[in-house]
Amino acid sequence: MIMVAAINLAIPKLAASGLDPSASELLWIVDAYVIVFAGLLIPAGAVGDRFGRKGALLAGLALFTLGATVSAVAGSVPVLLAGRALTGAGAALVMPAPLSILIHATAPARRPQAIATWTLATGIGGLLGNAVGGPILEYLPWRGLFACLAPVGALLLLLAAVALPKVPRTHASLDPVGSALLVAGFLAVLFGVIEGPDRGWTSAGVLGGFAVGAMLLAVFVGYALRAAEPLLDPRLFRRPALRAGVLGILVAFIGLFSLFYVNAQYLQYAQGFSVLRTGFAILPLGVGMVAGTRTSVRLVARFGTRVVTVAGMLLIALGLFLMSLIDAGTPYPQYLVYVTALSLGFGLVGPAMSTTVVAALPPERAGLGSGLNGAAREFGSALGVAVFGSVLSARFAAELPDGAGPAHSIGQTIGSAGRLGPDGHDQVVTAFTDAMSTGFRTVAAVVLVATVLVGLWSRGGAPAQASGPEEPITSATTSRTTARNQA
């Protein structure tokens, strides 16, 4: 989450750098990390189950450090993309391991609170990305962002090697065919999501990406239903609690990263903040996250998962709607009240839904549960940016006053609006805030629709850990069960 948030602050310096990236290359520099991260999360969880979660964590930190180093010294866009991809692959190995280790190292009664703490850490990571990235990019070139990450990764690698306990390995199918189909399907869908705002949602490339992704994922489902030990059995999603948990996490991150995507632009273009001040201005968002996370477990125990999750998602939708009311003249304290409502809802939803996903699977599949958690987060982040970004760009272009020129980019258009005079500049900024309002209302509507589904699928009480594999009864399952009993 730190990488996803911080890189958005580096876009202006990257655009003006000696790499001379095109607009589409800038987009891929930002999103290469997310694509690889999201696509490899579930296979990485199985790798941790099979070969040891501590080993997977150490390998992931090593890859992350290598990727940051390559990015820092990159002399061309392809090399920078390779570094970003390596960093994403390392993060995919790192992300499932901590939750898996927590689950195995924590007594069952304390697992909900441990999962809540882990969930809070992932949300706070986005805030730290802004807070850390702001000072770095205020005083250093864009390479400084990656140069600072490399030693941090090396230090974490050393600490993890010394401090973390080994966790027993479990038998988990690596399923290379299923992994390839799943990753390729994710990549194709994410290609459509990422390229949609730039190429147009009805362009051949974007529609082709969605079509290929849907086809590959359909083939994956068919293959997994027939496989003896699939990487991810689609029949698991017959469990309403698992569906609710994955959708709840996905939508919570759609809302959060819609805000992260536009926050820096709003504070700089409309409020006139510097990069440094922008990085710190979002930090109070953490107050709502901490408050929501600290109370989520207790509220679930008292009122049940459904009540807490629906209340949290309604708060997210309310925060998004309130954000649609702001403009260039909105006082900063009023802005903080609105983002706090969103972050409080996020703090309530995250732990409840993460616990629901983990509890829907047996402990020996903790890596898969953590992988599903992470994949939902990353897809939510990517979808939040893509949906909000496409609405923002389209409405901004439509709202521009005469003489403002084509909206090649929002920053470029606002930066050149001074030639229109003070009134013209104000009209361009108003076009931006009006477009932002439409984006927030669109995402709020998505959250409300998802809230209905999550409410229908969620359990009334607190999530209970699955006591065993709970595999669907198939001939392959029956054969494996018989063999184990005979042994």
Coordinates of C-alpha atoms in Angstrom, one line a residue:
M1 CA 0.0 0.0 0.0
I2 CA 2.9 2.4 0.6
M3 CA 4.2 1.8 -2.9
V4 CA 0.7 2.3 -4.5
A5 CA 0.1 5.6 -2.6
A6 CA 3.6 7.1 -2.9
I7 CA 4.1 6.6 -6.6
N8 CA 1.2 8.8 -7.4
L9 CA 3.1 11.7 -5.8
A10 CA 6.1 11.0 -8.1
I11 CA 4.2 11.4 -11.4
P12 CA 5.1 15.0 -12.0
K13 CA 8.8 14.4 -11.4
L14 CA 8.8 11.3 -13.5
A15 CA 7.1 13.1 -16.4
A16 CA 9.8 15.8 -16.4
S17 CA 12.7 13.4 -16.0
G18 CA 15.3 12.3 -18.5
L19 CA 13.4 9.1 -19.0
D20 CA 10.9 11.2 -21.0
P21 CA 8.0 8.8 -20.6
S22 CA 4.8 9.1 -22.7
A23 CA 1.4 9.3 -21.0
S24 CA 0.8 5.6 -21.5
E25 CA 4.2 4.7 -20.2
L26 CA 3.6 6.8 -17.0
L27 CA 0.4 4.8 -16.5
W28 CA 2.3 1.5 -16.7
I29 CA 5.0 2.8 -14.4
V30 CA 2.4 3.5 -11.8
D31 CA 0.4 0.3 -12.3
A32 CA 3.0 -2.4 -13.2
Y33 CA 3.4 -3.0 -9.5
V34 CA -0.3 -3.5 -8.9
I35 CA -0.8 -5.8 -11.9
V36 CA 2.0 -8.2 -10.8
F37 CA 1.1 -7.9 -7.2
A38 CA -2.6 -8.7 -7.6
G39 CA -2.0 -11.5 -10.2
L40 CA 0.5 -13.4 -8.1
L41 CA -1.1 -13.0 -4.6
I42 CA -3.1 -16.3 -4.6
P43 CA -0.4 -18.4 -6.1
A44 CA 2.1 -16.8 -3.7
G45 CA -0.2 -17.9 -0.8
A46 CA 0.0 -21.5 -2.0
V47 CA 3.8 -21.2 -2.3
G48 CA 3.9 -20.1 1.4
D49 CA 1.7 -23.0 2.5
R50 CA 3.8 -25.5 0.5
F51 CA 7.4 -24.4 1.2
G52 CA 7.1 -22.5 4.4
R53 CA 5.7 -19.0 5.1
K54 CA 8.8 -17.6 6.6
G55 CA 10.8 -18.7 3.6
A56 CA 8.2 -17.1 1.3
L57 CA 8.4 -13.9 3.3
L58 CA 12.2 -13.7 3.1
A59 CA 12.2 -14.4 -0.6
G60 CA 9.6 -11.7 -1.1
L61 CA 11.6 -9.1 0.8
A62 CA 14.7 -10.0 -1.2
L63 CA 12.8 -9.5 -4.5
F64 CA 11.2 -6.3 -3.2
T65 CA 14.6 -4.9 -2.3
L66 CA 16.1 -5.9 -5.7
G67 CA 13.1 -4.4 -7.5
A68 CA 13.5 -1.1 -5.6
T69 CA 17.2 -1.0 -6.4
V70 CA 16.6 -1.7 -10.2
S71 CA 14.0 1.1 -10.2
A72 CA 16.3 3.6 -8.5
V73 CA 19.1 3.1 -11.1
A74 CA 16.9 2.6 -14.2
G75 CA 18.1 4.5 -17.2
S76 CA 15.1 3.7 -19.4
V77 CA 11.4 3.1 -19.1
P78 CA 11.6 -0.7 -19.8
V79 CA 14.2 -1.1 -17.0
L80 CA 12.0 0.9 -14.6
L81 CA 9.0 -1.3 -15.5
A82 CA 11.1 -4.4 -14.8
G83 CA 12.0 -3.0 -11.4
R84 CA 8.4 -2.2 -10.6
A85 CA 7.3 -5.7 -11.7
L86 CA 10.0 -7.3 -9.5
T87 CA 8.8 -5.2 -6.5
G88 CA 5.3 -6.3 -7.1
A89 CA 6.3 -10.0 -7.3
G90 CA 8.2 -9.6 -4.0
A91 CA 5.2 -7.9 -2.4
A92 CA 3.0 -10.7 -3.5
L93 CA 5.2 -13.2 -1.6
V94 CA 5.4 -10.9 1.4
M95 CA 1.7 -10.1 1.8
P96 CA 0.2 -13.5 2.5
A97 CA 2.9 -14.6 4.9
P98 CA 2.3 -12.2 7.8
L99 CA -1.4 -13.0 8.1
S100 CA -0.7 -16.7 7.8
I101 CA 2.0 -16.5 10.5
L102 CA -0.3 -14.5 12.7
I103 CA -3.1 -17.1 12.4
H104 CA -0.8 -20.0 13.3
A105 CA 1.0 -18.1 16.1
T106 CA -2.2 -16.6 17.8
A107 CA -4.6 -18.5 20.0
P108 CA -8.1 -18.8 18.3
A109 CA -9.7 -16.5 20.8
R110 CA -7.3 -13.7 19.9
R111 CA -7.2 -14.1 16.2
P112 CA -9.9 -11.5 15.4
Q113 CA -7.9 -8.8 17.2
A114 CA -4.7 -9.9 15.5
I115 CA -6.4 -9.8 12.1
A116 CA -7.8 -6.4 12.9
T117 CA -4.3 -5.1 13.7
W118 CA -3.0 -6.6 10.4
T119 CA -5.9 -5.0 8.5
L120 CA -5.2 -1.6 10.1
A121 CA -1.5 -1.9 9.1
T122 CA -2.5 -2.3 5.4
G123 CA -4.7 0.7 5.5
I124 CA -2.2 2.9 7.3
G125 CA 0.4 1.8 4.7
G126 CA -1.5 4.0 2.2
L127 CA -1.2 7.0 4.5
L128 CA 2.5 6.4 5.2
G129 CA 3.0 6.3 1.4
N130 CA 1.8 9.9 1.2
A131 CA 3.5 11.0 4.4
V132 CA 6.9 9.5 3.5
G133 CA 6.7 10.2 -0.2
G134 CA 5.9 13.9 0.4
P135 CA 9.2 14.8 2.1
I136 CA 11.3 12.6 -0.1
L137 CA 9.9 14.0 -3.3
E138 CA 10.0 17.6 -2.0
Y139 CA 13.8 17.5 -1.7
L140 CA 15.0 14.6 -3.9
P141 CA 14.4 13.5 -7.5
W142 CA 12.0 10.6 -8.2
R143 CA 14.9 8.1 -7.9
G144 CA 15.1 9.0 -4.2
L145 CA 11.8 7.3 -3.6
F146 CA 13.1 4.0 -4.7
A147 CA 16.6 4.6 -3.3
C148 CA 15.1 5.0 0.2
L149 CA 12.9 1.9 -0.1
A150 CA 15.9 -0.4 -1.0
P151 CA 17.7 -0.2 2.4
V152 CA 14.3 -0.4 4.2
G153 CA 13.6 -3.7 2.4
A154 CA 17.1 -5.0 3.3
L155 CA 16.6 -4.1 7.0
L156 CA 13.2 -5.8 7.1
L157 CA 14.8 -8.9 5.5
L158 CA 17.4 -9.1 8.2
L159 CA 14.9 -8.6 11.0
A160 CA 12.5 -11.2 9.6
A161 CA 15.3 -13.7 9.2
V162 CA 16.3 -13.3 12.9
A163 CA 13.0 -12.6 14.7
L164 CA 10.2 -14.6 13.0
P165 CA 9.4 -18.1 14.0
K166 CA 9.2 -21.0 11.5
V167 CA 5.7 -22.1 10.7
P168 CA 5.0 -25.8 9.9
R169 CA 4.5 -26.4 6.2
T170 CA 1.2 -27.8 5.0
H171 CA 0.3 -29.7 1.9
A172 CA -0.9 -27.2 -0.7
S173 CA -1.2 -27.8 -4.4
L174 CA 0.9 -25.4 -6.5
D175 CA -1.3 -26.2 -9.5
P176 CA 0.9 -24.5 -12.2
V177 CA -1.8 -24.8 -14.9
G178 CA -4.4 -23.2 -12.7
S179 CA -1.9 -20.6 -11.5
A180 CA -1.1 -19.6 -15.1
L181 CA -4.8 -19.4 -16.1
L182 CA -5.6 -17.3 -13.0
V183 CA -2.7 -14.9 -13.3
A184 CA -3.3 -14.5 -17.1
G185 CA -7.0 -13.9 -16.5
F186 CA -6.2 -11.3 -13.8
L187 CA -3.7 -9.6 -16.0
A188 CA -6.1 -9.3 -18.9
V189 CA -8.9 -7.9 -16.8
L190 CA -6.6 -5.4 -15.1
F191 CA -5.3 -4.4 -18.6
G192 CA -8.8 -3.5 -19.5
V193 CA -9.4 -1.6 -16.2
I194 CA -6.1 0.3 -16.4
E195 CA -6.3 1.2 -20.1
G196 CA -10.0 2.0 -20.1
P197 CA -9.6 5.7 -19.0
D198 CA -6.8 6.3 -21.5
R199 CA -7.9 4.4 -24.6
G200 CA -11.7 4.5 -24.0
W201 CA -13.9 1.8 -22.5
T202 CA -15.3 0.8 -25.9
S203 CA -11.9 0.7 -27.7
A204 CA -10.9 -2.6 -29.3
G205 CA -7.9 -3.1 -26.9
V206 CA -9.9 -2.6 -23.8
L207 CA -12.9 -4.7 -24.9
G208 CA -10.4 -7.3 -26.0
G209 CA -8.7 -7.3 -22.6
F210 CA -12.0 -7.8 -20.8
A211 CA -13.0 -10.6 -23.3
V212 CA -9.7 -12.4 -23.0
G213 CA -9.8 -12.1 -19.2
A214 CA -13.3 -13.4 -19.0
M215 CA -12.5 -16.3 -21.3
L216 CA -9.3 -17.3 -19.3
L217 CA -11.1 -17.0 -16.0
A218 CA -14.0 -19.2 -17.3
V219 CA -11.4 -21.8 -18.5
F220 CA -9.8 -21.6 -15.0
V221 CA -13.1 -22.3 -13.4
G222 CA -13.8 -25.3 -15.6
Y223 CA -10.3 -26.6 -15.1
A224 CA -10.4 -26.1 -11.3
L225 CA -13.8 -27.9 -11.0
R226 CA -12.2 -31.0 -12.6
A227 CA -8.7 -30.9 -10.9
A228 CA -8.0 -33.2 -8.0
E229 CA -6.2 -30.4 -6.0
P230 CA -6.9 -27.0 -7.5
L231 CA -5.2 -23.9 -6.4
L232 CA -8.5 -22.2 -5.7
D233 CA -11.7 -24.4 -5.8
P234 CA -14.5 -22.2 -7.2
R235 CA -17.0 -24.2 -5.1
L236 CA -15.6 -22.4 -2.0
F237 CA -17.6 -19.4 -3.2
R238 CA -20.8 -21.3 -2.5
R239 CA -20.2 -20.2 1.0
P240 CA -22.0 -16.9 1.4
A241 CA -19.6 -15.7 4.1
L242 CA -16.7 -16.0 1.8
R243 CA -18.5 -14.1 -1.0
A244 CA -19.4 -11.4 1.5
G245 CA -15.9 -11.1 2.9
V246 CA -14.2 -10.8 -0.5
L247 CA -16.7 -8.3 -1.9
G248 CA -16.6 -6.3 1.3
I249 CA -12.8 -5.9 1.2
L250 CA -12.9 -5.2 -2.6
V251 CA -15.4 -2.4 -2.2
A252 CA -13.8 -0.9 0.9
F253 CA -10.6 -0.4 -1.0
I254 CA -12.4 0.9 -4.1
G255 CA -13.7 3.7 -1.8
L256 CA -10.4 4.3 -0.1
F257 CA -8.3 4.4 -3.2
S258 CA -10.8 6.6 -5.1
L259 CA -9.9 9.2 -2.4
F260 CA -6.2 8.4 -2.5
Y261 CA -6.2 8.9 -6.3
V262 CA -7.7 12.3 -6.3
N263 CA -6.6 13.6 -2.9
A264 CA -3.2 14.9 -4.1
Q265 CA -4.7 16.5 -7.1
Y266 CA -7.4 18.2 -5.2
L267 CA -5.2 19.6 -2.5
Q268 CA -2.6 20.9 -4.9
Y269 CA -4.8 22.1 -7.8
A270 CA -7.8 23.4 -5.9
Q271 CA -6.3 24.2 -2.4
G272 CA -2.8 25.2 -3.5
F273 CA -0.9 22.9 -1.2
S274 CA 2.7 22.0 -1.8
V275 CA 3.8 18.3 -2.4
L276 CA 5.2 18.2 1.2
R277 CA 2.0 19.6 2.7
T278 CA -0.1 17.3 0.6
G279 CA 1.7 14.3 1.9
F280 CA 1.0 15.2 5.5
A281 CA -2.5 16.6 5.0
I282 CA -4.1 13.2 4.5
L283 CA -2.6 11.8 7.8
P284 CA -5.6 12.6 10.0
L285 CA -7.4 10.0 7.9
G286 CA -5.7 7.5 10.2
V287 CA -7.7 8.7 13.2
G288 CA -10.9 7.2 11.7
M289 CA -9.1 4.0 10.7
V290 CA -7.6 3.5 14.1
A291 CA -10.9 4.2 15.9
G292 CA -12.9 1.9 13.6
T293 CA -10.4 -0.9 13.8
R294 CA -10.1 -0.7 17.6
T295 CA -13.8 -1.0 18.0
S296 CA -14.7 -3.4 15.1
V297 CA -13.9 -6.6 16.9
R298 CA -15.9 -5.7 20.0
L299 CA -18.8 -4.5 17.9
V300 CA -18.9 -7.7 15.9
A301 CA -18.9 -9.7 19.1
R302 CA -21.9 -7.7 20.4
F303 CA -23.9 -7.0 17.2
G304 CA -22.7 -9.5 14.7
T305 CA -20.8 -9.3 11.4
R306 CA -23.7 -8.2 9.3
V307 CA -24.7 -5.1 11.4
V308 CA -21.1 -3.9 11.7
T309 CA -20.2 -4.4 8.1
V310 CA -23.3 -2.8 6.7
A311 CA -22.9 0.2 9.1
G312 CA -19.2 0.5 8.0
M313 CA -20.0 0.4 4.3
L314 CA -22.8 2.9 4.7
L315 CA -20.3 5.2 6.4
I316 CA -17.9 4.8 3.5
A317 CA -20.7 5.7 1.1
L318 CA -21.6 8.7 3.3
G319 CA -18.0 9.9 3.3
L320 CA -17.8 9.6 -0.5
F321 CA -21.1 11.6 -0.9
L322 CA -19.9 14.3 1.5
M323 CA -16.6 14.5 -0.5
S324 CA -18.7 15.2 -3.6
L325 CA -19.8 18.4 -2.0
I326 CA -16.4 20.0 -1.6
D327 CA -14.9 22.6 -3.9
A328 CA -11.9 25.0 -4.0
G329 CA -13.4 27.1 -1.2
T330 CA -14.0 24.2 1.2
P331 CA -12.1 24.8 4.5
Y332 CA -9.5 22.1 5.3
P333 CA -11.2 21.2 8.7
Q334 CA -14.5 20.5 6.9
Y335 CA -12.6 18.3 4.4
L336 CA -11.1 16.4 7.3
V337 CA -14.6 15.7 8.8
Y338 CA -15.7 14.2 5.5
V339 CA -12.6 12.0 5.0
T340 CA -12.8 10.9 8.6
A341 CA -16.3 9.5 8.0
L342 CA -15.0 7.4 5.1
S343 CA -12.0 6.2 7.1
L344 CA -14.1 5.3 10.1
G345 CA -16.3 3.1 7.9
F346 CA -13.1 1.6 6.4
G347 CA -11.8 0.8 9.8
L348 CA -15.1 -1.0 10.7
V349 CA -15.3 -3.0 7.5
G350 CA -11.7 -4.1 7.1
P351 CA -11.2 -6.3 10.2
A352 CA -14.8 -7.8 10.0
M353 CA -14.5 -8.9 6.4
S354 CA -10.8 -10.0 6.7
T355 CA -11.8 -12.2 9.6
T356 CA -14.8 -13.5 7.7
V357 CA -12.6 -14.6 4.8
V358 CA -10.0 -16.3 7.0
A359 CA -12.7 -18.0 9.1
A360 CA -14.4 -19.4 6.1
L361 CA -11.3 -21.5 5.3
P362 CA -9.6 -24.1 7.5
P363 CA -6.4 -23.1 9.3
E364 CA -4.2 -25.2 7.0
R365 CA -5.4 -23.0 4.1
A366 CA -4.3 -19.8 5.8
G367 CA -2.1 -18.8 2.9
L368 CA -5.1 -19.0 0.5
G369 CA -7.2 -17.0 2.9
S370 CA -4.6 -14.3 3.1
G371 CA -4.1 -14.4 -0.7
L372 CA -7.8 -13.8 -1.2
N373 CA -7.7 -10.9 1.2
G374 CA -4.8 -9.4 -0.6
A375 CA -6.2 -10.0 -4.1
A376 CA -9.4 -8.3 -3.1
R377 CA -7.5 -5.3 -1.7
E378 CA -5.4 -4.9 -4.8
F379 CA -8.3 -5.3 -7.3
G380 CA -10.2 -2.9 -5.2
S381 CA -7.4 -0.4 -5.3
A382 CA -7.0 -0.8 -9.1
L383 CA -10.8 -0.5 -9.7
G384 CA -11.1 2.5 -7.5
V385 CA -8.4 4.4 -9.4
A386 CA -9.8 3.2 -12.8
V387 CA -13.4 3.9 -12.2
F388 CA -12.9 7.2 -10.5
G389 CA -10.2 8.3 -13.0
S390 CA -12.3 7.6 -16.0
V391 CA -15.3 9.5 -14.6
L392 CA -13.0 12.4 -13.6
S393 CA -11.3 12.7 -17.0
A394 CA -14.5 12.5 -19.0
R395 CA -16.4 15.0 -16.9
F396 CA -13.4 17.4 -16.7
A397 CA -13.1 17.5 -20.5
A398 CA -16.9 18.1 -20.8
E399 CA -16.9 20.9 -18.1
L400 CA -14.0 22.9 -19.5
P401 CA -14.8 26.5 -20.5
D402 CA -14.2 27.7 -24.1
G403 CA -10.6 28.4 -24.9
A404 CA -9.2 26.1 -22.2
G405 CA -8.1 23.7 -24.9
P406 CA -8.2 19.9 -24.9
A407 CA -7.8 18.1 -21.6
H408 CA -4.6 16.2 -22.4
S409 CA -4.1 15.9 -18.7
I410 CA -5.7 17.6 -15.7
G411 CA -2.4 19.0 -14.4
Q412 CA -1.3 20.4 -17.8
T413 CA -4.7 22.0 -18.4
I414 CA -4.8 23.7 -15.0
G415 CA -1.2 24.7 -15.2
S416 CA -1.8 26.5 -18.5
A417 CA -5.1 28.1 -17.4
G418 CA -3.4 31.3 -16.3
R419 CA -3.4 32.5 -19.9
L420 CA -7.2 32.7 -19.6
G421 CA -7.0 35.3 -16.8
P422 CA -8.1 34.9 -13.2
D423 CA -11.7 34.1 -14.1
G424 CA -10.7 31.5 -16.7
H425 CA -8.3 29.8 -14.2
D426 CA -11.1 29.7 -11.6
Q427 CA -13.5 28.1 -14.2
V428 CA -10.9 25.4 -15.0
V429 CA -10.5 24.6 -11.3
T430 CA -14.3 24.5 -10.9
A431 CA -14.5 22.1 -13.9
F432 CA -12.0 19.9 -12.0
T433 CA -14.0 20.0 -8.7
D434 CA -17.3 19.4 -10.5
A435 CA -15.8 16.3 -12.2
M436 CA -14.4 15.2 -8.9
S437 CA -17.9 15.4 -7.4
T438 CA -19.3 13.2 -10.1
G439 CA -16.6 10.7 -9.5
F440 CA -17.3 10.5 -5.8
R441 CA -21.0 10.1 -6.3
T442 CA -20.4 7.3 -8.9
V443 CA -18.2 5.4 -6.4
A444 CA -20.7 6.0 -3.6
A445 CA -23.4 4.4 -5.7
V446 CA -21.1 1.3 -6.3
V447 CA -20.6 1.0 -2.6
L448 CA -24.3 1.2 -1.8
V449 CA -25.1 -1.6 -4.3
A450 CA -22.4 -3.8 -2.9
T451 CA -23.6 -3.1 0.7
V452 CA -26.9 -4.7 -0.2
L453 CA -25.2 -7.9 -1.4
V454 CA -22.8 -8.0 1.5
G455 CA -25.7 -7.6 3.9
L456 CA -27.5 -10.5 2.3
W457 CA -24.5 -12.8 2.4
S458 CA -23.1 -12.0 5.8
R459 CA -23.7 -14.0 8.9
G460 CA -25.6 -12.5 11.8
G461 CA -23.1 -13.5 14.4
A462 CA -19.3 -13.3 14.7
P463 CA -17.3 -15.4 12.2
A464 CA -16.4 -18.9 13.4
Q465 CA -13.2 -20.6 12.1
A466 CA -13.8 -23.5 9.8
S467 CA -12.8 -26.6 11.7
G468 CA -11.6 -28.6 8.8
P469 CA -11.1 -28.5 5.0
E470 CA -14.9 -28.6 4.3
E471 CA -14.1 -29.7 0.8
P472 CA -17.0 -30.1 -1.6
I473 CA -17.9 -33.8 -2.0
T474 CA -16.5 -34.9 -5.3
S475 CA -15.0 -38.2 -6.4
A476 CA -11.5 -36.9 -6.0
T477 CA -12.2 -35.6 -2.5
T478 CA -13.8 -38.9 -1.5
S479 CA -10.8 -40.8 -2.8
R480 CA -8.3 -38.6 -0.8
T481 CA -10.4 -38.9 2.3
T482 CA -10.6 -42.7 2.0
A483 CA -6.8 -42.9 1.5
R484 CA -6.1 -40.8 4.6
N485 CA -8.5 -42.9 6.7
Q486 CA -6.9 -46.1 5.6
A487 CA -3.4 -44.7 6.4

